[in-house]
Amino acid sequence: MDDQCRVLAAALETLGDVFYVYDADGRLAYWNARLNELFGLTDSELSGTDPTEFFVADDRPAVEAAIEEVFDSGQATVEARAETTEGVVTFELSGRLLTADDGTVQGFSGVGRDITDRREREWHLKRQNERLTEFADLLAHDLRTPLAVTSGHLELAAKELSPERIEAAKDGLGRLEAIIDDMRTATREGALAVDERTVDIADVATTAWSHVETASAVLEPPPSILLEADPERLLRLFENVFANAVTHGPERDERASDEEGGGDATEITVHVVPTPDGFAIEDDGRGIAPEERERVFEPGASRAADGTGFGLYIVRTIAEAHGWTVRATAGDHGGARFEFDVDADTAC
């Protein structure tokens, strides 16, 4: 090997991408060390490998079609996923035909580039666009009714000068304002969390509790749980879950309701607890029926007459912006439990 070849070979070893050369029979003939690293295989194990063997079964037909295209037209590009030592990686694979001076086909070469992060960003952008479409539909649906009701009360109030009509109109306008505020919040929280830092769940939860009208509800002193998150968005997440617990959690004293015509809400206690995958927020209230546990995260869903139905939707939006998942389950204390699974890379 002459000096120029040695320099070229050394340069290829410094690439963060995979470089490969396949012979005319479609067998691996040359590669850089990045391929060894990603698949944990020795040179002898890699030599002569078929290109489809690296990728998940669902993506192999696309790789095969791309190889045929290289030999037919001279070049091709395809995306495919592979199980690697660094987890599931989405590769953008290029291929260009290699020919001798006399036109004899010698194989093809190319580069495998990790585009996993790019695809994740595109997924988030797609989700944001889907949310904007949802909001357009919700705006037309949710605002039409209170607008019509408010307009009707104002017309009657103008004729009757009725204080009751005026108050009803004010309530309608207040509900419109609440819906608009929550929709704007949901849109803003849909953006990727960009100001992540190490935060203590105990501090965030305590602050959020002080921001919520909790009546007689009680927050158990939360434990210290450190993770990487956007503090402002995480604060909003806790505020919304706490507000949901206080609003929907308390059981009504039915006996008092029958005897006195009213009935008071029983006091509830809210807990923040660590879990193997992150943390959970739960209460000892009436809980959420199994068939309702997924629907509560949908935009516009609310069990309260004066609710906007965006509280838990915003919670899920903030969780997804961090790369987390959230689900509603039955709590250890008999009420509702919201479990947040935090990506392993973000936990401290």
Coordinates of C-alpha atoms in Angstrom, one line a residue:
M1 CA 0.0 0.0 0.0
D2 CA 1.5 3.3 -1.0
D3 CA 1.5 6.5 1.1
Q4 CA -1.6 8.0 -0.6
C5 CA -3.6 4.8 0.1
R6 CA -2.5 4.8 3.7
V7 CA -3.6 8.4 4.1
L8 CA -7.0 7.6 2.5
A9 CA -7.5 4.5 4.7
A10 CA -6.6 6.5 7.9
A11 CA -9.0 9.3 6.9
L12 CA -11.8 6.8 6.4
E13 CA -11.2 5.4 9.9
T14 CA -11.8 8.9 11.4
L15 CA -15.3 9.1 10.0
G16 CA -18.3 9.1 12.3
D17 CA -20.3 7.5 9.5
V18 CA -20.0 4.0 8.2
F19 CA -18.0 3.5 4.9
Y20 CA -18.4 0.3 3.0
V21 CA -17.4 -1.3 -0.3
Y22 CA -19.3 -4.3 -1.7
D23 CA -18.0 -6.5 -4.6
A24 CA -19.8 -7.3 -7.8
D25 CA -21.6 -10.2 -6.0
G26 CA -23.0 -7.9 -3.4
R27 CA -20.6 -9.1 -0.6
L28 CA -18.9 -6.8 1.9
A29 CA -15.3 -6.3 0.8
Y30 CA -14.0 -3.2 2.6
W31 CA -15.3 -1.1 5.6
N32 CA -14.1 1.3 8.2
A33 CA -13.9 0.6 12.0
R34 CA -17.2 2.4 12.6
L35 CA -19.0 -0.7 11.3
N36 CA -17.2 -2.9 13.8
E37 CA -18.1 -0.6 16.6
L38 CA -21.8 -0.4 15.8
F39 CA -22.4 -4.1 15.4
G40 CA -19.7 -5.5 17.7
L41 CA -18.3 -7.8 15.0
T42 CA -14.8 -8.7 14.1
D43 CA -13.3 -8.3 10.6
S44 CA -13.6 -12.0 9.9
E45 CA -17.3 -11.9 11.0
L46 CA -18.0 -9.0 8.7
S47 CA -16.1 -10.1 5.6
G48 CA -18.5 -11.3 2.9
T49 CA -21.6 -10.2 4.7
D50 CA -24.8 -9.6 2.7
P51 CA -25.9 -5.9 3.1
T52 CA -29.4 -6.8 4.2
E53 CA -28.2 -8.8 7.3
F54 CA -27.5 -5.6 9.2
F55 CA -31.1 -4.3 9.2
V56 CA -34.4 -5.0 10.8
A57 CA -36.6 -7.4 8.8
D58 CA -39.2 -4.8 7.9
D59 CA -36.6 -2.6 6.2
R60 CA -34.7 -5.4 4.3
P61 CA -36.9 -5.3 1.1
A62 CA -36.1 -1.6 0.7
V63 CA -32.4 -2.2 1.0
E64 CA -32.6 -5.0 -1.5
A65 CA -34.5 -2.7 -3.9
A66 CA -31.8 0.0 -3.5
I67 CA -29.0 -2.4 -4.3
E68 CA -30.8 -3.4 -7.5
E69 CA -31.2 0.2 -8.3
V70 CA -27.4 0.8 -7.8
F71 CA -26.6 -1.9 -10.3
D72 CA -29.3 -0.8 -12.8
S73 CA -28.9 3.0 -12.7
G74 CA -25.5 3.6 -11.0
Q75 CA -26.7 5.1 -7.6
A76 CA -29.4 4.9 -5.0
T77 CA -30.3 6.2 -1.5
V78 CA -32.4 4.4 1.1
E79 CA -33.2 4.6 4.8
A80 CA -33.2 1.6 7.0
R81 CA -33.1 0.8 10.8
A82 CA -30.6 -1.5 12.5
E83 CA -30.1 -2.9 16.0
T84 CA -26.7 -1.6 17.0
T85 CA -24.5 -1.5 20.1
E86 CA -25.9 2.1 20.5
G87 CA -29.6 1.0 20.2
V88 CA -31.9 1.2 17.2
V89 CA -30.3 3.5 14.7
T90 CA -31.9 4.9 11.5
F91 CA -29.4 5.0 8.7
E92 CA -29.4 7.0 5.5
L93 CA -27.6 4.6 3.1
S94 CA -26.0 5.7 -0.2
G95 CA -24.6 3.6 -2.9
R96 CA -22.6 4.3 -6.1
L97 CA -21.6 1.8 -8.7
L98 CA -17.8 1.1 -9.0
T99 CA -16.5 0.2 -12.5
A100 CA -13.1 -0.5 -14.0
D101 CA -11.7 1.5 -16.9
D102 CA -13.1 -1.0 -19.4
G103 CA -16.6 -0.6 -17.9
T104 CA -16.5 -3.9 -15.9
V105 CA -18.7 -3.6 -12.8
Q106 CA -16.6 -4.1 -9.7
G107 CA -19.2 -3.5 -7.0
F108 CA -20.5 -0.4 -5.2
S109 CA -19.4 1.9 -2.4
G110 CA -21.3 4.1 0.0
V111 CA -21.8 5.7 3.3
G112 CA -24.2 4.9 6.1
R113 CA -25.2 8.1 8.1
D114 CA -27.0 8.1 11.4
I115 CA -30.1 10.2 10.9
T116 CA -31.9 9.1 14.1
D117 CA -31.9 12.5 15.7
R118 CA -33.0 14.2 12.5
R119 CA -36.0 11.8 12.1
E120 CA -36.9 12.5 15.7
R121 CA -36.9 16.2 15.1
E122 CA -39.1 15.7 12.0
W123 CA -41.4 13.5 14.1
H124 CA -41.8 16.3 16.7
L125 CA -42.5 18.8 13.9
K126 CA -45.1 16.5 12.4
R127 CA -46.8 16.2 15.8
Q128 CA -46.8 20.0 16.2
N129 CA -48.4 20.4 12.8
E130 CA -51.0 17.8 13.7
R131 CA -51.7 19.7 16.9
L132 CA -52.3 22.9 14.9
T133 CA -54.8 21.1 12.8
E134 CA -56.5 19.8 16.0
F135 CA -56.7 23.3 17.4
A136 CA -58.3 24.7 14.2
D137 CA -61.0 22.1 14.5
L138 CA -61.4 22.6 18.3
L139 CA -61.5 26.4 17.9
A140 CA -64.4 26.0 15.5
H141 CA -66.2 23.5 17.7
D142 CA -65.5 24.6 21.3
L143 CA -65.9 28.4 20.8
R144 CA -69.1 28.3 18.7
T145 CA -71.4 27.1 21.6
P146 CA -70.3 29.6 24.3
L147 CA -70.3 32.4 21.7
A148 CA -73.9 31.6 20.7
V149 CA -75.0 31.3 24.3
T150 CA -73.3 34.6 25.2
S151 CA -74.8 36.4 22.3
G152 CA -78.2 35.2 23.2
H153 CA -77.9 36.3 26.8
L154 CA -76.7 39.8 25.7
E155 CA -79.6 40.2 23.3
L156 CA -82.1 39.2 26.0
A157 CA -80.2 41.4 28.5
A158 CA -80.5 44.4 26.2
K159 CA -84.3 43.9 26.1
E160 CA -84.9 42.9 29.7
L161 CA -82.0 44.7 31.5
S162 CA -81.7 41.4 33.5
P163 CA -78.8 41.1 35.9
E164 CA -79.0 37.3 35.6
R165 CA -78.6 37.5 31.9
I166 CA -75.6 39.8 32.2
E167 CA -73.9 37.5 34.7
A168 CA -74.5 34.5 32.4
A169 CA -73.0 36.5 29.5
K170 CA -70.0 37.3 31.7
D171 CA -69.6 33.6 32.5
G172 CA -69.7 32.7 28.9
L173 CA -67.0 35.3 28.0
G174 CA -64.9 34.0 30.9
R175 CA -65.1 30.5 29.6
L176 CA -64.1 31.7 26.1
E177 CA -61.1 33.4 27.6
A178 CA -60.1 30.2 29.5
I179 CA -60.3 28.1 26.3
I180 CA -58.2 30.6 24.4
D181 CA -55.6 30.7 27.1
D182 CA -55.3 26.9 27.3
M183 CA -55.2 26.6 23.5
R184 CA -52.3 29.1 23.4
T185 CA -50.5 27.3 26.2
A186 CA -50.9 23.9 24.4
T187 CA -49.5 25.4 21.2
R188 CA -46.5 26.9 23.1
E189 CA -45.8 23.8 25.1
G190 CA -45.8 21.8 21.9
A191 CA -42.4 23.1 21.0
L192 CA -39.4 21.0 22.0
A193 CA -38.1 21.7 25.5
V194 CA -35.1 23.9 24.8
D195 CA -34.0 25.0 28.3
E196 CA -33.3 21.7 30.0
R197 CA -31.2 21.6 33.1
T198 CA -31.0 19.5 36.3
V199 CA -34.1 20.1 38.4
D200 CA -35.4 18.6 41.6
I201 CA -38.9 17.3 41.4
A202 CA -39.5 18.2 45.1
D203 CA -38.8 21.9 44.5
V204 CA -40.9 22.0 41.3
A205 CA -43.8 20.2 43.0
T206 CA -43.8 22.4 46.1
T207 CA -43.8 25.5 44.0
A208 CA -46.6 24.2 41.7
W209 CA -48.8 23.3 44.7
S210 CA -48.5 26.9 45.9
H211 CA -49.8 28.1 42.5
V212 CA -53.0 26.0 42.5
E213 CA -56.3 26.6 44.4
T214 CA -56.1 23.4 46.5
A215 CA -58.9 24.1 49.0
S216 CA -58.6 21.4 51.7
A217 CA -56.4 19.1 49.6
V218 CA -53.0 18.1 51.0
L219 CA -49.7 17.5 49.3
E220 CA -47.5 14.9 51.0
P221 CA -43.9 16.3 51.2
P222 CA -42.4 15.1 47.9
P223 CA -39.0 13.2 47.8
S224 CA -36.0 14.6 46.0
I225 CA -35.9 13.3 42.4
L226 CA -33.3 14.8 40.1
L227 CA -33.7 14.8 36.3
E228 CA -33.0 16.8 33.2
A229 CA -36.0 19.0 32.3
D230 CA -37.2 22.4 31.3
P231 CA -38.1 24.0 34.7
E232 CA -40.9 26.3 33.4
R233 CA -42.6 23.6 31.4
L234 CA -42.2 21.0 34.2
L235 CA -43.8 23.5 36.6
R236 CA -46.8 23.8 34.3
L237 CA -47.1 20.1 34.1
F238 CA -47.3 19.7 37.9
E239 CA -49.7 22.6 38.1
N240 CA -52.1 21.0 35.7
V241 CA -51.9 17.5 37.3
F242 CA -52.5 19.0 40.7
A243 CA -55.4 21.1 39.4
N244 CA -56.9 18.0 37.9
A245 CA -56.6 16.1 41.2
V246 CA -58.2 18.9 43.2
T247 CA -61.0 19.4 40.7
H248 CA -61.8 15.8 39.8
G249 CA -60.4 13.7 42.6
P250 CA -62.6 14.4 45.7
E251 CA -65.5 12.0 46.4
R252 CA -68.8 13.6 47.3
D253 CA -70.5 12.8 50.6
E254 CA -73.7 11.3 49.1
R255 CA -75.4 10.9 52.5
A256 CA -74.8 14.6 53.3
S257 CA -76.0 15.4 49.9
D258 CA -79.3 13.5 50.4
E259 CA -79.9 14.9 53.8
E260 CA -78.8 18.5 53.4
G261 CA -79.2 19.0 49.6
G262 CA -75.6 19.6 49.0
G263 CA -72.7 17.4 50.1
D264 CA -69.1 18.4 50.7
A265 CA -66.1 17.1 48.9
T266 CA -63.9 14.9 51.0
E267 CA -60.3 15.9 51.5
I268 CA -57.8 14.3 49.2
T269 CA -54.1 13.8 49.6
V270 CA -51.7 14.0 46.6
H271 CA -48.4 12.1 46.5
V272 CA -45.3 12.5 44.2
V273 CA -43.3 9.2 44.2
P274 CA -40.3 7.9 42.3
T275 CA -40.7 5.0 40.0
P276 CA -38.1 2.7 38.3
D277 CA -38.6 4.6 35.0
G278 CA -39.2 8.2 36.4
F279 CA -41.9 9.5 38.7
A280 CA -45.6 9.4 39.3
I281 CA -48.2 11.8 40.7
E282 CA -51.2 10.1 42.4
D283 CA -54.1 11.0 44.8
D284 CA -56.5 9.1 47.0
G285 CA -59.7 10.4 45.3
R286 CA -62.3 8.8 43.1
G287 CA -59.8 7.8 40.3
I288 CA -60.4 7.4 36.6
A289 CA -62.4 4.6 35.1
P290 CA -60.3 2.2 32.9
E291 CA -62.2 3.1 29.8
E292 CA -61.5 6.8 30.3
R293 CA -57.8 6.7 31.1
E294 CA -56.6 7.3 27.5
R295 CA -59.4 9.7 26.6
V296 CA -58.5 12.1 29.4
F297 CA -55.4 13.2 27.5
E298 CA -57.4 14.2 24.4
P299 CA -57.9 17.9 23.7
G300 CA -61.2 19.2 24.8
A301 CA -61.9 16.3 27.2
S302 CA -63.2 17.4 30.6
R303 CA -65.3 15.9 33.3
A304 CA -66.0 19.3 34.8
A305 CA -68.9 21.6 33.6
D306 CA -66.6 24.6 33.7
G307 CA -63.4 22.9 32.5
T308 CA -61.8 23.6 29.1
G309 CA -60.6 20.1 28.6
F310 CA -57.0 21.1 27.8
G311 CA -55.3 20.5 31.2
L312 CA -54.2 16.9 30.8
Y313 CA -53.7 17.4 27.0
I314 CA -51.1 20.0 27.9
V315 CA -49.5 17.6 30.4
R316 CA -49.0 15.0 27.7
T317 CA -47.7 17.6 25.3
I318 CA -45.1 18.8 27.8
A319 CA -44.1 15.2 28.5
E320 CA -43.7 14.4 24.8
A321 CA -41.6 17.6 24.3
H322 CA -39.1 16.1 26.8
G323 CA -39.1 12.7 25.1
W324 CA -41.2 11.2 28.0
T325 CA -44.4 9.2 28.0
V326 CA -47.3 9.6 30.4
R327 CA -50.2 7.2 31.2
A328 CA -53.1 7.2 33.6
T329 CA -53.5 4.2 35.9
A330 CA -55.1 3.2 39.2
G331 CA -53.2 4.7 42.1
D332 CA -51.8 2.8 45.1
H333 CA -54.1 4.9 47.3
G334 CA -57.2 4.2 45.4
G335 CA -57.4 7.3 43.2
A336 CA -55.8 8.5 39.9
R337 CA -52.2 7.9 39.2
F338 CA -50.2 9.6 36.4
E339 CA -46.9 7.8 35.6
F340 CA -44.2 9.6 33.7
D341 CA -41.6 7.4 32.0
V342 CA -38.4 9.4 31.6
D343 CA -35.9 8.5 28.9
A344 CA -33.0 6.7 30.5
D345 CA -30.6 9.2 29.1
T346 CA -32.3 12.1 30.9
A347 CA -32.4 10.7 34.4
C348 CA -29.7 11.7 36.8

